[in-house]
Amino acid sequence: MSDRGVGAGLSLFLHLLVLGMVLFTWTSEPELRRPPKIPPHVMAVVTDQTERAAAPTRPEPKQEKPAPKPQPKPEPQPEPKPKPEPEPKPKPEPKPEPKPEPKPKPEPKPKPEPKPKPEPKPEPKKPEPKPKADAKPKSEPLPKFEQPDMEELLAQERLEMARQGKKQDQENPGSGDPDSKVEQETASYIDAISSAVAQRWRIPGNYRNRNDIRTRVRIRMVPGGDVVNVDVVKSSGYPDFDDSVVKGVQLASPLPVPKGDGFEAFRTLVLEFEPGDAK
């Protein structure tokens, strides 16, 4: 309960108490009708409580906090005045440099007198060239001859025998000489070899129509006709023509040769070529 309710209840109780005592005194004897003496502290309490009940309690006013005093604004300081710049001192005018005194020109040296040139010595007279004799026309190079070896001679002899046997067979057909048959077969193989070389031979253009040059070569073969070596045994006197014959033999390898025992006669073969043999 609040303070106000407690005060009102206590005040009502005291009023009832006082009223009851008054009524009690009215009904008793006159001497007893005197109002009883109320102790002063009870009256003070009752009075105080009555006043308290009669006067409503006011709430104590809240103390308002004083508003903070506005701080004074700082007065603006005056801007500093710019310092006056010192006036520039005038630059001293440069003193003119003294002009250098002109140097005295050197006196020209006297030119030395030219020395007298020695008189030229008379040149000795050259002997007059003797008139040359009429130049002889250059003769064609002579063919180089090499000493044939025994193997070459035998090969050349077989070649000649084969050619002679072939010629005899053509003159006397039907002769039954066995030697002539062997020579005929040998000659046919030689013709086949010459024909094979002629097909691969490329003669230089300036020798194609000549019939006065020949080159003799020695050909060494192995069974089957493969050429292992070609030598010039008799030159035509023209190296490029000789080289063309050697290359023709090498390009024609393998050459057509007989098989078996008949090959031995062709192991080393000497043949002669001239421009008319080429095809």
PDB file of C-alpha atoms in Angstrom:
ATOM      1  CA  MET A   1       0.000   0.000   0.000  1.00  0.00           C
ATOM      2  CA  SER A   2       1.054   3.553  -0.655  1.00  0.00           C
ATOM      3  CA  ASP A   3       1.730   6.168   2.032  1.00  0.00           C
ATOM      4  CA  ARG A   4      -1.525   7.915   1.198  1.00  0.00           C
ATOM      5  CA  GLY A   5      -3.660   4.798   1.950  1.00  0.00           C
ATOM      6  CA  VAL A   6      -1.863   4.136   5.240  1.00  0.00           C
ATOM      7  CA  GLY A   7      -2.435   7.744   6.377  1.00  0.00           C
ATOM      8  CA  ALA A   8      -6.124   7.675   5.495  1.00  0.00           C
ATOM      9  CA  GLY A   9      -6.698   4.425   7.405  1.00  0.00           C
ATOM     10  CA  LEU A  10      -4.879   5.675  10.482  1.00  0.00           C
ATOM     11  CA  SER A  11      -6.840   8.960  10.398  1.00  0.00           C
ATOM     12  CA  LEU A  12     -10.167   7.067  10.214  1.00  0.00           C
ATOM     13  CA  PHE A  13      -9.150   4.886  13.111  1.00  0.00           C
ATOM     14  CA  LEU A  14      -8.338   7.871  15.279  1.00  0.00           C
ATOM     15  CA  HIS A  15     -11.630   9.607  14.424  1.00  0.00           C
ATOM     16  CA  LEU A  16     -13.577   6.505  15.366  1.00  0.00           C
ATOM     17  CA  LEU A  17     -11.597   6.248  18.581  1.00  0.00           C
ATOM     18  CA  VAL A  18     -12.373   9.863  19.495  1.00  0.00           C
ATOM     19  CA  LEU A  19     -16.062   9.458  18.629  1.00  0.00           C
ATOM     20  CA  GLY A  20     -16.337   6.358  20.757  1.00  0.00           C
ATOM     21  CA  MET A  21     -14.811   8.084  23.713  1.00  0.00           C
ATOM     22  CA  VAL A  22     -17.208  11.021  23.377  1.00  0.00           C
ATOM     23  CA  LEU A  23     -20.185   8.739  23.308  1.00  0.00           C
ATOM     24  CA  PHE A  24     -18.853   6.919  26.312  1.00  0.00           C
ATOM     25  CA  THR A  25     -18.566  10.089  28.329  1.00  0.00           C
ATOM     26  CA  TRP A  26     -22.140  11.129  27.554  1.00  0.00           C
ATOM     27  CA  THR A  27     -23.563   7.989  28.979  1.00  0.00           C
ATOM     28  CA  SER A  28     -21.504   7.941  32.217  1.00  0.00           C
ATOM     29  CA  GLU A  29     -21.873  10.156  35.309  1.00  0.00           C
ATOM     30  CA  PRO A  30     -21.380  13.841  35.176  1.00  0.00           C
ATOM     31  CA  GLU A  31     -18.040  13.583  36.845  1.00  0.00           C
ATOM     32  CA  LEU A  32     -17.142  11.019  34.412  1.00  0.00           C
ATOM     33  CA  ARG A  33     -18.269  13.101  31.476  1.00  0.00           C
ATOM     34  CA  ARG A  34     -15.165  15.138  31.502  1.00  0.00           C
ATOM     35  CA  PRO A  35     -13.289  14.598  28.451  1.00  0.00           C
ATOM     36  CA  PRO A  36     -10.367  12.608  29.143  1.00  0.00           C
ATOM     37  CA  LYS A  37      -7.108  14.262  28.758  1.00  0.00           C
ATOM     38  CA  ILE A  38      -5.432  13.322  25.535  1.00  0.00           C
ATOM     39  CA  PRO A  39      -1.774  13.167  25.906  1.00  0.00           C
ATOM     40  CA  PRO A  40      -0.126  15.893  23.941  1.00  0.00           C
ATOM     41  CA  HIS A  41       1.973  13.470  21.917  1.00  0.00           C
ATOM     42  CA  VAL A  42      -1.174  11.595  20.780  1.00  0.00           C
ATOM     43  CA  MET A  43      -2.792  14.851  19.669  1.00  0.00           C
ATOM     44  CA  ALA A  44       0.254  15.879  17.860  1.00  0.00           C
ATOM     45  CA  VAL A  45       0.357  12.536  16.096  1.00  0.00           C
ATOM     46  CA  VAL A  46      -3.324  12.625  15.217  1.00  0.00           C
ATOM     47  CA  THR A  47      -3.159  16.196  14.047  1.00  0.00           C
ATOM     48  CA  ASP A  48      -0.113  15.550  12.042  1.00  0.00           C
ATOM     49  CA  GLN A  49      -1.619  12.458  10.501  1.00  0.00           C
ATOM     50  CA  THR A  50      -4.850  14.330   9.764  1.00  0.00           C
ATOM     51  CA  GLU A  51      -3.051  17.144   8.033  1.00  0.00           C
ATOM     52  CA  ARG A  52      -1.068  14.598   6.148  1.00  0.00           C
ATOM     53  CA  ALA A  53      -4.223  12.828   5.057  1.00  0.00           C
ATOM     54  CA  ALA A  54      -5.920  16.085   4.122  1.00  0.00           C
ATOM     55  CA  ALA A  55      -3.034  17.542   2.147  1.00  0.00           C
ATOM     56  CA  PRO A  56      -2.093  15.427  -0.801  1.00  0.00           C
ATOM     57  CA  THR A  57       1.520  14.911  -1.171  1.00  0.00           C
ATOM     58  CA  ARG A  58       3.019  16.933  -3.982  1.00  0.00           C
ATOM     59  CA  PRO A  59       5.827  15.490  -5.878  1.00  0.00           C
ATOM     60  CA  GLU A  60       8.984  17.294  -5.299  1.00  0.00           C
ATOM     61  CA  PRO A  61       9.901  19.302  -8.301  1.00  0.00           C
ATOM     62  CA  LYS A  62      12.817  17.895 -10.119  1.00  0.00           C
ATOM     63  CA  GLN A  63      15.750  20.140 -10.137  1.00  0.00           C
ATOM     64  CA  GLU A  64      16.482  21.019 -13.718  1.00  0.00           C
ATOM     65  CA  LYS A  65      20.089  20.986 -14.637  1.00  0.00           C
ATOM     66  CA  PRO A  66      21.214  24.381 -15.662  1.00  0.00           C
ATOM     67  CA  ALA A  67      21.927  24.638 -19.385  1.00  0.00           C
ATOM     68  CA  PRO A  68      25.599  24.917 -20.110  1.00  0.00           C
ATOM     69  CA  LYS A  69      26.658  28.415 -20.706  1.00  0.00           C
ATOM     70  CA  PRO A  70      27.630  29.054 -24.291  1.00  0.00           C
ATOM     71  CA  GLN A  71      31.333  29.432 -24.586  1.00  0.00           C
ATOM     72  CA  PRO A  72      32.399  32.665 -26.123  1.00  0.00           C
ATOM     73  CA  LYS A  73      33.580  32.355 -29.717  1.00  0.00           C
ATOM     74  CA  PRO A  74      37.216  33.110 -30.169  1.00  0.00           C
ATOM     75  CA  GLU A  75      37.690  36.448 -31.772  1.00  0.00           C
ATOM     76  CA  PRO A  76      39.208  36.106 -35.270  1.00  0.00           C
ATOM     77  CA  GLN A  77      42.832  37.027 -35.234  1.00  0.00           C
ATOM     78  CA  PRO A  78      43.836  39.628 -37.730  1.00  0.00           C
ATOM     79  CA  GLU A  79      45.745  38.229 -40.729  1.00  0.00           C
ATOM     80  CA  PRO A  80      49.434  39.017 -40.605  1.00  0.00           C
ATOM     81  CA  LYS A  81      50.390  41.732 -42.979  1.00  0.00           C
ATOM     82  CA  PRO A  82      52.834  40.598 -45.675  1.00  0.00           C
ATOM     83  CA  LYS A  83      56.307  41.758 -45.106  1.00  0.00           C
ATOM     84  CA  PRO A  84      57.404  44.236 -47.682  1.00  0.00           C
ATOM     85  CA  GLU A  85      59.889  42.632 -50.057  1.00  0.00           C
ATOM     86  CA  PRO A  86      63.189  44.389 -50.197  1.00  0.00           C
ATOM     87  CA  GLU A  87      63.752  46.292 -53.362  1.00  0.00           C
ATOM     88  CA  PRO A  88      66.231  44.462 -55.614  1.00  0.00           C
ATOM     89  CA  LYS A  89      69.561  46.091 -55.731  1.00  0.00           C
ATOM     90  CA  PRO A  90      70.570  47.158 -59.218  1.00  0.00           C
ATOM     91  CA  LYS A  91      73.159  44.819 -60.718  1.00  0.00           C
ATOM     92  CA  PRO A  92      76.457  46.488 -61.387  1.00  0.00           C
ATOM     93  CA  GLU A  93      77.053  46.974 -65.061  1.00  0.00           C
ATOM     94  CA  PRO A  94      79.807  44.636 -66.346  1.00  0.00           C
ATOM     95  CA  LYS A  95      82.992  46.395 -67.080  1.00  0.00           C
ATOM     96  CA  PRO A  96      83.990  46.141 -70.721  1.00  0.00           C
ATOM     97  CA  GLU A  97      86.857  43.744 -71.204  1.00  0.00           C
ATOM     98  CA  PRO A  98      89.931  45.386 -72.595  1.00  0.00           C
ATOM     99  CA  LYS A  99      90.466  44.476 -76.214  1.00  0.00           C
ATOM    100  CA  PRO A 100      93.681  42.528 -76.793  1.00  0.00           C
ATOM    101  CA  GLU A 101      96.281  44.403 -78.649  1.00  0.00           C
ATOM    102  CA  PRO A 102      96.725  43.069 -82.190  1.00  0.00           C
ATOM    103  CA  LYS A 103      99.721  40.816 -82.540  1.00  0.00           C
ATOM    104  CA  PRO A 104     102.305  41.998 -84.976  1.00  0.00           C
ATOM    105  CA  LYS A 105     102.228  40.021 -88.214  1.00  0.00           C
ATOM    106  CA  PRO A 106     105.336  37.882 -88.692  1.00  0.00           C
ATOM    107  CA  GLU A 107     107.540  39.048 -91.413  1.00  0.00           C
ATOM    108  CA  PRO A 108     107.458  36.699 -94.415  1.00  0.00           C
ATOM    109  CA  LYS A 109     110.490  34.500 -94.644  1.00  0.00           C
ATOM    110  CA  PRO A 110     112.481  34.857 -97.807  1.00  0.00           C
ATOM    111  CA  LYS A 111     111.832  31.965-100.171  1.00  0.00           C
ATOM    112  CA  PRO A 112     114.914  29.847-100.808  1.00  0.00           C
ATOM    113  CA  GLU A 113     116.194  30.094-104.260  1.00  0.00           C
ATOM    114  CA  PRO A 114     115.403  26.973-106.290  1.00  0.00           C
ATOM    115  CA  LYS A 115     118.312  24.706-106.870  1.00  0.00           C
ATOM    116  CA  PRO A 116     119.228  24.203-110.473  1.00  0.00           C
ATOM    117  CA  LYS A 117     117.907  20.912-111.780  1.00  0.00           C
ATOM    118  CA  PRO A 118     120.537  18.510-113.050  1.00  0.00           C
ATOM    119  CA  GLU A 119     120.454  18.043-116.724  1.00  0.00           C
ATOM    120  CA  PRO A 120     118.834  14.725-117.668  1.00  0.00           C
ATOM    121  CA  LYS A 121     121.206  12.085-118.852  1.00  0.00           C
ATOM    122  CA  PRO A 122     120.628  10.959-122.383  1.00  0.00           C
ATOM    123  CA  GLU A 123     118.797   7.639-122.387  1.00  0.00           C
ATOM    124  CA  PRO A 124     120.568   4.845-124.222  1.00  0.00           C
ATOM    125  CA  LYS A 125     118.881   3.938-127.423  1.00  0.00           C
ATOM    126  CA  LYS A 126     116.972   0.704-127.339  1.00  0.00           C
ATOM    127  CA  PRO A 127     117.921  -1.727-130.033  1.00  0.00           C
ATOM    128  CA  GLU A 128     115.275  -1.926-132.652  1.00  0.00           C
ATOM    129  CA  PRO A 129     113.301  -5.169-132.485  1.00  0.00           C
ATOM    130  CA  LYS A 130     114.165  -7.634-135.132  1.00  0.00           C
ATOM    131  CA  PRO A 131     111.344  -8.513-137.435  1.00  0.00           C
ATOM    132  CA  LYS A 132     109.744 -11.743-136.305  1.00  0.00           C
ATOM    133  CA  ALA A 133     109.587 -14.559-138.681  1.00  0.00           C
ATOM    134  CA  ASP A 134     106.193 -15.572-139.851  1.00  0.00           C
ATOM    135  CA  ALA A 135     104.507 -17.567-137.123  1.00  0.00           C
ATOM    136  CA  LYS A 136     104.106 -21.180-138.019  1.00  0.00           C
ATOM    137  CA  PRO A 137     100.611 -22.548-137.723  1.00  0.00           C
ATOM    138  CA  LYS A 138     100.122 -24.611-134.607  1.00  0.00           C
ATOM    139  CA  SER A 139     100.082 -28.230-135.368  1.00  0.00           C
ATOM    140  CA  GLU A 140      97.658 -30.563-133.742  1.00  0.00           C
ATOM    141  CA  PRO A 141      98.960 -32.255-130.583  1.00  0.00           C
ATOM    142  CA  LEU A 142     100.707 -35.471-131.304  1.00  0.00           C
ATOM    143  CA  PRO A 143      99.290 -38.523-129.617  1.00  0.00           C
ATOM    144  CA  LYS A 144     101.241 -39.879-126.703  1.00  0.00           C
ATOM    145  CA  PHE A 145     102.558 -43.374-127.175  1.00  0.00           C
ATOM    146  CA  GLU A 146     102.856 -45.645-124.210  1.00  0.00           C
ATOM    147  CA  GLN A 147     104.816 -48.825-124.102  1.00  0.00           C
ATOM    148  CA  PRO A 148     102.229 -51.616-124.242  1.00  0.00           C
ATOM    149  CA  ASP A 149     102.552 -54.404-121.706  1.00  0.00           C
ATOM    150  CA  MET A 150     102.283 -58.107-122.404  1.00  0.00           C
ATOM    151  CA  GLU A 151      98.662 -58.338-121.304  1.00  0.00           C
ATOM    152  CA  GLU A 152      97.677 -55.583-123.679  1.00  0.00           C
ATOM    153  CA  LEU A 153      99.523 -57.195-126.577  1.00  0.00           C
ATOM    154  CA  LEU A 154      97.747 -60.496-125.990  1.00  0.00           C
ATOM    155  CA  ALA A 155      94.367 -58.779-125.795  1.00  0.00           C
ATOM    156  CA  GLN A 156      95.075 -56.876-129.003  1.00  0.00           C
ATOM    157  CA  GLU A 157      96.188 -60.067-130.726  1.00  0.00           C
ATOM    158  CA  ARG A 158      92.982 -61.861-129.735  1.00  0.00           C
ATOM    159  CA  LEU A 159      91.020 -58.915-131.082  1.00  0.00           C
ATOM    160  CA  GLU A 160      92.810 -59.042-134.433  1.00  0.00           C
ATOM    161  CA  MET A 161      92.382 -62.829-134.681  1.00  0.00           C
ATOM    162  CA  ALA A 162      88.663 -62.482-133.941  1.00  0.00           C
ATOM    163  CA  ARG A 163      88.288 -59.852-136.633  1.00  0.00           C
ATOM    164  CA  GLN A 164      90.188 -61.934-139.192  1.00  0.00           C
ATOM    165  CA  GLY A 165      88.140 -65.051-138.359  1.00  0.00           C
ATOM    166  CA  LYS A 166      84.927 -63.110-138.785  1.00  0.00           C
ATOM    167  CA  LYS A 167      86.145 -61.814-142.142  1.00  0.00           C
ATOM    168  CA  GLN A 168      87.035 -65.302-143.366  1.00  0.00           C
ATOM    169  CA  ASP A 169      83.644 -66.675-142.291  1.00  0.00           C
ATOM    170  CA  GLN A 170      81.981 -63.946-144.298  1.00  0.00           C
ATOM    171  CA  GLU A 171      84.117 -64.747-147.374  1.00  0.00           C
ATOM    172  CA  ASN A 172      83.873 -68.564-147.033  1.00  0.00           C
ATOM    173  CA  PRO A 173      80.569 -69.440-145.353  1.00  0.00           C
ATOM    174  CA  GLY A 174      79.957 -73.029-144.355  1.00  0.00           C
ATOM    175  CA  SER A 175      83.573 -73.906-143.405  1.00  0.00           C
ATOM    176  CA  GLY A 176      83.559 -76.356-140.499  1.00  0.00           C
ATOM    177  CA  ASP A 177      86.849 -75.302-138.828  1.00  0.00           C
ATOM    178  CA  PRO A 178      86.264 -75.317-135.038  1.00  0.00           C
ATOM    179  CA  ASP A 179      88.866 -72.613-134.450  1.00  0.00           C
ATOM    180  CA  SER A 180      87.086 -70.331-136.809  1.00  0.00           C
ATOM    181  CA  LYS A 181      83.860 -70.869-134.871  1.00  0.00           C
ATOM    182  CA  VAL A 182      85.554 -69.802-131.613  1.00  0.00           C
ATOM    183  CA  GLU A 183      87.000 -66.759-133.314  1.00  0.00           C
ATOM    184  CA  GLN A 184      83.603 -65.979-134.772  1.00  0.00           C
ATOM    185  CA  GLU A 185      81.977 -66.125-131.310  1.00  0.00           C
ATOM    186  CA  THR A 186      84.753 -63.945-129.883  1.00  0.00           C
ATOM    187  CA  ALA A 187      84.242 -61.394-132.649  1.00  0.00           C
ATOM    188  CA  SER A 188      80.487 -61.340-132.047  1.00  0.00           C
ATOM    189  CA  TYR A 189      81.007 -60.599-128.336  1.00  0.00           C
ATOM    190  CA  ILE A 190      83.484 -57.847-129.187  1.00  0.00           C
ATOM    191  CA  ASP A 191      80.945 -56.291-131.552  1.00  0.00           C
ATOM    192  CA  ALA A 192      78.289 -56.490-128.831  1.00  0.00           C
ATOM    193  CA  ILE A 193      80.618 -54.789-126.311  1.00  0.00           C
ATOM    194  CA  SER A 194      81.526 -52.025-128.801  1.00  0.00           C
ATOM    195  CA  SER A 195      77.855 -51.474-129.585  1.00  0.00           C
ATOM    196  CA  ALA A 196      76.946 -51.269-125.867  1.00  0.00           C
ATOM    197  CA  VAL A 197      79.670 -48.642-125.283  1.00  0.00           C
ATOM    198  CA  ALA A 198      78.665 -46.657-128.405  1.00  0.00           C
ATOM    199  CA  GLN A 199      75.057 -46.384-127.118  1.00  0.00           C
ATOM    200  CA  ARG A 200      76.204 -44.749-123.836  1.00  0.00           C
ATOM    201  CA  TRP A 201      79.048 -42.708-125.342  1.00  0.00           C
ATOM    202  CA  ARG A 202      78.511 -38.946-125.511  1.00  0.00           C
ATOM    203  CA  ILE A 203      81.062 -37.369-127.890  1.00  0.00           C
ATOM    204  CA  PRO A 204      81.867 -33.650-127.455  1.00  0.00           C
ATOM    205  CA  GLY A 205      80.258 -31.641-130.248  1.00  0.00           C
ATOM    206  CA  ASN A 206      83.484 -30.422-131.856  1.00  0.00           C
ATOM    207  CA  TYR A 207      84.690 -34.028-132.497  1.00  0.00           C
ATOM    208  CA  ARG A 208      81.506 -35.616-133.765  1.00  0.00           C
ATOM    209  CA  ASN A 209      82.212 -35.251-137.507  1.00  0.00           C
ATOM    210  CA  ARG A 210      85.907 -36.091-137.393  1.00  0.00           C
ATOM    211  CA  ASN A 211      87.311 -39.382-138.634  1.00  0.00           C
ATOM    212  CA  ASP A 212      91.024 -38.807-137.988  1.00  0.00           C
ATOM    213  CA  ILE A 213      91.190 -39.372-134.232  1.00  0.00           C
ATOM    214  CA  ARG A 214      91.063 -42.615-132.243  1.00  0.00           C
ATOM    215  CA  THR A 215      91.394 -43.583-128.607  1.00  0.00           C
ATOM    216  CA  ARG A 216      92.473 -47.064-127.497  1.00  0.00           C
ATOM    217  CA  VAL A 217      91.421 -48.193-124.012  1.00  0.00           C
ATOM    218  CA  ARG A 218      92.097 -51.251-121.846  1.00  0.00           C
ATOM    219  CA  ILE A 219      89.038 -52.598-120.063  1.00  0.00           C
ATOM    220  CA  ARG A 220      89.277 -54.925-117.049  1.00  0.00           C
ATOM    221  CA  MET A 221      86.171 -56.886-116.069  1.00  0.00           C
ATOM    222  CA  VAL A 222      85.003 -59.534-113.620  1.00  0.00           C
ATOM    223  CA  PRO A 223      82.718 -62.466-114.433  1.00  0.00           C
ATOM    224  CA  GLY A 224      79.311 -61.083-115.344  1.00  0.00           C
ATOM    225  CA  GLY A 225      80.781 -58.153-117.306  1.00  0.00           C
ATOM    226  CA  ASP A 226      81.122 -55.549-114.516  1.00  0.00           C
ATOM    227  CA  VAL A 227      83.876 -53.052-115.408  1.00  0.00           C
ATOM    228  CA  VAL A 228      86.430 -52.578-112.622  1.00  0.00           C
ATOM    229  CA  ASN A 229      88.922 -50.348-114.454  1.00  0.00           C
ATOM    230  CA  VAL A 230      89.371 -48.407-117.725  1.00  0.00           C
ATOM    231  CA  ASP A 231      92.774 -47.049-118.839  1.00  0.00           C
ATOM    232  CA  VAL A 232      93.752 -45.045-121.925  1.00  0.00           C
ATOM    233  CA  VAL A 233      96.609 -46.958-123.601  1.00  0.00           C
ATOM    234  CA  LYS A 234      96.724 -44.817-126.739  1.00  0.00           C
ATOM    235  CA  SER A 235      95.511 -41.226-126.541  1.00  0.00           C
ATOM    236  CA  SER A 236      93.885 -39.358-129.373  1.00  0.00           C
ATOM    237  CA  GLY A 237      95.830 -36.262-128.383  1.00  0.00           C
ATOM    238  CA  TYR A 238      92.649 -34.606-127.062  1.00  0.00           C
ATOM    239  CA  PRO A 239      92.070 -35.234-123.343  1.00  0.00           C
ATOM    240  CA  ASP A 240      88.376 -34.342-123.433  1.00  0.00           C
ATOM    241  CA  PHE A 241      87.778 -36.830-126.242  1.00  0.00           C
ATOM    242  CA  ASP A 242      89.682 -39.546-124.318  1.00  0.00           C
ATOM    243  CA  ASP A 243      87.641 -38.817-121.175  1.00  0.00           C
ATOM    244  CA  SER A 244      84.404 -39.183-123.126  1.00  0.00           C
ATOM    245  CA  VAL A 245      85.453 -42.692-124.235  1.00  0.00           C
ATOM    246  CA  VAL A 246      86.316 -43.741-120.653  1.00  0.00           C
ATOM    247  CA  LYS A 247      82.961 -42.447-119.343  1.00  0.00           C
ATOM    248  CA  GLY A 248      81.104 -44.254-122.136  1.00  0.00           C
ATOM    249  CA  VAL A 249      82.677 -47.593-121.118  1.00  0.00           C
ATOM    250  CA  GLN A 250      81.875 -46.999-117.427  1.00  0.00           C
ATOM    251  CA  LEU A 251      78.243 -46.124-118.191  1.00  0.00           C
ATOM    252  CA  ALA A 252      77.836 -49.274-120.360  1.00  0.00           C
ATOM    253  CA  SER A 253      78.854 -51.596-117.466  1.00  0.00           C
ATOM    254  CA  PRO A 254      78.042 -54.494-117.156  1.00  0.00           C
ATOM    255  CA  LEU A 255      79.193 -55.426-120.640  1.00  0.00           C
ATOM    256  CA  PRO A 256      77.933 -58.489-122.563  1.00  0.00           C
ATOM    257  CA  VAL A 257      80.541 -61.253-122.077  1.00  0.00           C
ATOM    258  CA  PRO A 258      80.385 -65.054-122.339  1.00  0.00           C
ATOM    259  CA  LYS A 259      79.801 -67.154-119.272  1.00  0.00           C
ATOM    260  CA  GLY A 260      81.933 -69.937-117.856  1.00  0.00           C
ATOM    261  CA  ASP A 261      85.376 -70.680-119.290  1.00  0.00           C
ATOM    262  CA  GLY A 262      84.793 -68.433-122.282  1.00  0.00           C
ATOM    263  CA  PHE A 263      84.962 -65.344-120.020  1.00  0.00           C
ATOM    264  CA  GLU A 264      88.727 -65.663-119.443  1.00  0.00           C
ATOM    265  CA  ALA A 265      89.403 -64.370-122.949  1.00  0.00           C
ATOM    266  CA  PHE A 266      87.480 -61.150-122.023  1.00  0.00           C
ATOM    267  CA  ARG A 267      88.842 -60.494-118.528  1.00  0.00           C
ATOM    268  CA  THR A 268      91.181 -57.895-120.055  1.00  0.00           C
ATOM    269  CA  LEU A 269      90.039 -56.400-123.324  1.00  0.00           C
ATOM    270  CA  VAL A 270      91.615 -53.724-125.549  1.00  0.00           C
ATOM    271  CA  LEU A 271      89.241 -51.753-127.768  1.00  0.00           C
ATOM    272  CA  GLU A 272      89.673 -48.767-130.053  1.00  0.00           C
ATOM    273  CA  PHE A 273      87.013 -46.080-130.582  1.00  0.00           C
ATOM    274  CA  GLU A 274      86.646 -43.303-133.124  1.00  0.00           C
ATOM    275  CA  PRO A 275      83.841 -40.711-133.547  1.00  0.00           C
ATOM    276  CA  GLY A 276      82.145 -42.737-136.291  1.00  0.00           C
ATOM    277  CA  ASP A 277      81.504 -45.603-133.810  1.00  0.00           C
ATOM    278  CA  ALA A 278      79.126 -43.525-131.682  1.00  0.00           C
ATOM    279  CA  LYS A 279      75.392 -43.922-132.236  1.00  0.00           C
TER     280      LYS A 279
END
